[in-house]
């Protein structure tokens, strides 16, 4: 019985946390992260502040949890990991265009994060840690993988190049979201930047079938 009671409490606590995160995202979206308070979230949740503070001490903790559980980030990461079997140039192209499609599917959430991060130093720090840094790490891991296949130069700095790739994707997406049709960047620009990146760190050696993971 004690074990069953413990599992019931755990499920109840998880449901409450999910409700808090939904309320937090709604409040952040309507009031902005900087202006939102824990009182606002408790009011939206229709719960006592004591219950809220039992699960989260600050609104930064709530935002961090929202981002960690976001399907956007998990989908981006899993999409990147699924491309390791492709030749390097093809993998980069698929990663960039695939990421664009995911960002477009969740464009309201991504624009919210970007705009609010510009207005709040605290939120920018959370967004960087839970979103940008995680994506950079995933891309860097992919670059390291292609070093082992001989398709990427051994002296290529994975951290720097992953930052460049993530910045390319984010800036391209946001510019096309924010500015009018006449100022949008076409896919030819994106493909040019992809080709430039591949040429800069690629060796020009294509991976042979069945060569995955070999040195």
Tab-separated table of C-alpha atoms in Angstrom:
chain	number	residue	atom	x	y	z
A	1	UNK	CA	0.000	0.000	0.000
A	2	UNK	CA	2.701	2.584	0.814
A	3	UNK	CA	4.239	2.035	-2.638
A	4	UNK	CA	0.853	2.530	-4.321
A	5	UNK	CA	0.178	5.669	-2.279
A	6	UNK	CA	3.578	7.020	-3.271
A	7	UNK	CA	2.877	6.487	-6.977
A	8	UNK	CA	-0.493	8.219	-6.647
A	9	UNK	CA	1.164	11.221	-4.977
A	10	UNK	CA	3.822	11.310	-7.686
A	11	UNK	CA	1.201	11.349	-10.453
A	12	UNK	CA	-0.753	14.059	-8.655
A	13	UNK	CA	2.400	16.161	-8.258
A	14	UNK	CA	3.189	15.719	-11.954
A	15	UNK	CA	-0.304	16.860	-12.941
A	16	UNK	CA	0.032	19.939	-10.751
A	17	UNK	CA	3.421	20.780	-12.273
A	18	UNK	CA	1.960	20.482	-15.774
A	19	UNK	CA	-0.906	22.780	-14.791
A	20	UNK	CA	1.574	25.313	-13.402
A	21	UNK	CA	3.600	25.249	-16.617
A	22	UNK	CA	0.493	25.814	-18.748
A	23	UNK	CA	-0.545	28.696	-16.514
A	24	UNK	CA	2.965	30.134	-16.580
A	25	UNK	CA	3.190	30.059	-20.371
A	26	UNK	CA	-0.218	31.726	-20.653
A	27	UNK	CA	0.790	34.498	-18.243
A	28	UNK	CA	4.198	35.006	-19.890
A	29	UNK	CA	2.524	35.230	-23.298
A	30	UNK	CA	-0.074	37.778	-22.195
A	31	UNK	CA	1.945	39.974	-19.816
A	32	UNK	CA	5.520	39.371	-20.931
A	33	UNK	CA	8.115	37.611	-18.811
A	34	UNK	CA	9.461	40.774	-17.176
A	35	UNK	CA	6.047	42.014	-15.994
A	36	UNK	CA	4.683	38.603	-15.011
A	37	UNK	CA	4.769	37.700	-11.325
A	38	UNK	CA	4.337	34.538	-9.306
A	39	UNK	CA	1.102	36.080	-8.004
A	40	UNK	CA	-0.191	36.321	-11.586
A	41	UNK	CA	0.611	32.661	-12.200
A	42	UNK	CA	-1.050	31.587	-8.944
A	43	UNK	CA	-4.147	33.592	-9.926
A	44	UNK	CA	-4.230	32.015	-13.387
A	45	UNK	CA	-3.800	28.610	-11.775
A	46	UNK	CA	-6.582	29.396	-9.271
A	47	UNK	CA	-4.339	28.028	-6.536
A	48	UNK	CA	-2.607	29.330	-3.435
A	49	UNK	CA	0.870	30.807	-3.668
A	50	UNK	CA	1.965	28.133	-1.210
A	51	UNK	CA	1.144	25.399	-3.714
A	52	UNK	CA	2.966	27.270	-6.461
A	53	UNK	CA	6.093	27.869	-4.366
A	54	UNK	CA	6.130	24.231	-3.266
A	55	UNK	CA	6.873	23.227	-6.867
A	56	UNK	CA	8.746	26.289	-8.184
A	57	UNK	CA	10.601	28.989	-6.265
A	58	UNK	CA	10.862	31.550	-9.075
A	59	UNK	CA	9.347	32.371	-12.439
A	60	UNK	CA	12.762	31.618	-13.982
A	61	UNK	CA	12.398	28.028	-12.747
A	62	UNK	CA	8.971	27.851	-14.372
A	63	UNK	CA	10.297	29.142	-17.691
A	64	UNK	CA	13.216	26.715	-17.551
A	65	UNK	CA	10.817	23.803	-16.997
A	66	UNK	CA	8.600	24.991	-19.864
A	67	UNK	CA	11.568	24.998	-22.220
A	68	UNK	CA	12.927	21.653	-21.035
A	69	UNK	CA	9.586	19.999	-21.760
A	70	UNK	CA	8.977	21.838	-25.011
A	71	UNK	CA	8.374	19.429	-27.913
A	72	UNK	CA	10.090	21.958	-30.184
A	73	UNK	CA	13.540	21.442	-28.662
A	74	UNK	CA	13.161	17.674	-28.321
A	75	UNK	CA	12.040	17.414	-31.961
A	76	UNK	CA	14.976	19.500	-33.162
A	77	UNK	CA	17.449	17.395	-31.188
A	78	UNK	CA	16.016	14.054	-32.327
A	79	UNK	CA	15.927	15.309	-35.910
A	80	UNK	CA	19.626	16.161	-35.775
A	81	UNK	CA	20.562	12.786	-34.303
A	82	UNK	CA	18.630	10.965	-37.028
A	83	UNK	CA	20.824	12.355	-39.812
A	84	UNK	CA	24.201	10.846	-38.881
A	85	UNK	CA	23.849	8.085	-41.477
A	86	UNK	CA	23.815	10.600	-44.349
A	87	UNK	CA	26.910	12.017	-46.078
A	88	UNK	CA	28.045	15.249	-44.377
A	89	UNK	CA	26.879	17.760	-46.996
A	90	UNK	CA	23.503	16.064	-47.315
A	91	UNK	CA	23.151	15.869	-43.544
A	92	UNK	CA	23.797	19.595	-43.075
A	93	UNK	CA	21.285	20.515	-45.757
A	94	UNK	CA	18.645	18.191	-44.305
A	95	UNK	CA	19.339	19.461	-40.771
A	96	UNK	CA	18.957	23.122	-41.720
A	97	UNK	CA	15.840	22.717	-43.855
A	98	UNK	CA	14.311	20.283	-41.362
A	99	UNK	CA	14.942	22.720	-38.523
A	100	UNK	CA	13.291	25.493	-40.514
A	101	UNK	CA	10.179	23.363	-40.964
A	102	UNK	CA	10.010	22.651	-37.217
A	103	UNK	CA	10.471	26.322	-36.324
A	104	UNK	CA	7.769	27.299	-38.799
A	105	UNK	CA	5.370	24.761	-37.284
A	106	UNK	CA	5.937	26.355	-33.858
A	107	UNK	CA	6.532	29.914	-35.039
A	108	UNK	CA	4.335	31.608	-32.409
A	109	UNK	CA	6.246	29.963	-29.568
A	110	UNK	CA	9.643	30.751	-31.125
A	111	UNK	CA	8.750	34.393	-31.758
A	112	UNK	CA	7.474	34.698	-28.191
A	113	UNK	CA	10.773	33.409	-26.831
A	114	UNK	CA	12.805	35.713	-29.039
A	115	UNK	CA	10.837	38.877	-28.306
A	116	UNK	CA	10.646	38.267	-24.568
A	117	UNK	CA	14.328	37.370	-24.362
A	118	UNK	CA	15.158	40.735	-25.938
A	119	UNK	CA	13.149	42.483	-23.231
A	120	UNK	CA	14.436	40.529	-20.227
A	121	UNK	CA	18.032	39.748	-19.349
A	122	UNK	CA	16.922	37.004	-16.967
A	123	UNK	CA	14.780	35.321	-19.562
A	124	UNK	CA	17.516	35.622	-22.180
A	125	UNK	CA	19.818	33.672	-19.874
A	126	UNK	CA	17.250	30.898	-19.423
A	127	UNK	CA	16.473	30.739	-23.157
A	128	UNK	CA	20.183	30.549	-23.959
A	129	UNK	CA	20.773	27.699	-21.510
A	130	UNK	CA	17.698	25.608	-22.304
A	131	UNK	CA	17.375	26.229	-26.041
A	132	UNK	CA	20.364	27.740	-27.840
A	133	UNK	CA	23.065	25.953	-25.868
A	134	UNK	CA	21.304	22.592	-26.176
A	135	UNK	CA	21.021	22.993	-29.946
A	136	UNK	CA	24.661	24.027	-30.247
A	137	UNK	CA	25.727	20.955	-28.309
A	138	UNK	CA	23.652	18.706	-30.574
A	139	UNK	CA	25.141	20.259	-33.722
A	140	UNK	CA	28.675	20.095	-32.287
A	141	UNK	CA	28.187	16.387	-31.569
A	142	UNK	CA	27.179	15.893	-35.198
A	143	UNK	CA	30.277	17.700	-36.445
A	144	UNK	CA	32.456	15.548	-34.189
A	145	UNK	CA	30.788	12.466	-35.662
A	146	UNK	CA	31.728	13.512	-39.178
A	147	UNK	CA	35.320	14.031	-38.110
A	148	UNK	CA	35.446	10.295	-37.387
A	149	UNK	CA	34.254	9.501	-40.919
A	150	UNK	CA	36.856	11.812	-42.442
A	151	UNK	CA	34.238	14.117	-43.955
A	152	UNK	CA	35.041	17.082	-41.679
A	153	UNK	CA	38.498	18.533	-41.136
A	154	UNK	CA	40.104	17.357	-37.920
A	155	UNK	CA	41.077	20.908	-36.903
A	156	UNK	CA	37.546	22.319	-37.358
A	157	UNK	CA	36.355	23.880	-34.088
A	158	UNK	CA	33.039	22.120	-33.465
A	159	UNK	CA	31.869	24.658	-30.881
A	160	UNK	CA	32.456	27.635	-33.180
A	161	UNK	CA	30.930	26.035	-36.247
A	162	UNK	CA	27.895	24.749	-34.361
A	163	UNK	CA	27.300	28.284	-33.038
A	164	UNK	CA	27.506	29.606	-36.581
A	165	UNK	CA	25.024	27.043	-37.879
A	166	UNK	CA	22.499	27.651	-35.103
A	167	UNK	CA	22.844	31.425	-35.565
A	168	UNK	CA	22.257	31.016	-39.308
A	169	UNK	CA	19.053	29.044	-38.775
A	170	UNK	CA	17.661	31.314	-36.057
A	171	UNK	CA	18.478	34.608	-37.800
A	172	UNK	CA	17.136	33.406	-41.160
A	173	UNK	CA	13.903	32.217	-39.545
A	174	UNK	CA	13.344	35.351	-37.477
A	175	UNK	CA	14.102	37.771	-40.307
A	176	UNK	CA	11.589	36.022	-42.538
A	177	UNK	CA	9.022	36.126	-39.724
A	178	UNK	CA	9.508	39.756	-38.715
A	179	UNK	CA	9.984	41.575	-42.006
A	180	UNK	CA	7.631	41.889	-44.950
A	181	UNK	CA	7.612	39.777	-48.074
A	182	UNK	CA	9.880	42.181	-49.942
A	183	UNK	CA	12.638	41.769	-47.331
A	184	UNK	CA	12.458	38.026	-46.892
A	185	UNK	CA	15.560	35.971	-47.576
A	186	UNK	CA	15.028	33.330	-50.235
A	187	UNK	CA	16.019	29.688	-50.002
A	188	UNK	CA	18.814	30.395	-52.467
A	189	UNK	CA	20.506	32.501	-49.758
A	190	UNK	CA	20.069	29.690	-47.247
A	191	UNK	CA	21.475	27.106	-49.646
A	192	UNK	CA	24.416	29.404	-50.420
A	193	UNK	CA	25.244	29.690	-46.714
A	194	UNK	CA	24.953	25.915	-46.298
A	195	UNK	CA	27.313	25.331	-49.220
A	196	UNK	CA	29.750	27.888	-47.772
A	197	UNK	CA	29.761	26.155	-44.393
A	198	UNK	CA	30.200	22.691	-45.897
A	199	UNK	CA	33.053	23.898	-48.107
A	200	UNK	CA	34.801	25.568	-45.177
A	201	UNK	CA	35.022	22.541	-42.888
A	202	UNK	CA	34.302	19.594	-45.180
A	203	UNK	CA	37.084	17.522	-46.692
A	204	UNK	CA	35.155	16.773	-49.862
A	205	UNK	CA	35.299	13.082	-49.059
A	206	UNK	CA	31.945	11.344	-49.269
A	207	UNK	CA	31.150	8.548	-46.841
A	208	UNK	CA	30.918	5.182	-48.505
A	209	UNK	CA	27.944	2.915	-47.765
A	210	UNK	CA	28.527	0.946	-44.582
A	211	UNK	CA	31.361	3.249	-43.522
A	212	UNK	CA	29.444	4.781	-40.606
A	213	UNK	CA	31.507	5.141	-37.463
A	214	UNK	CA	34.792	4.011	-39.084
A	215	UNK	CA	37.963	6.086	-38.800
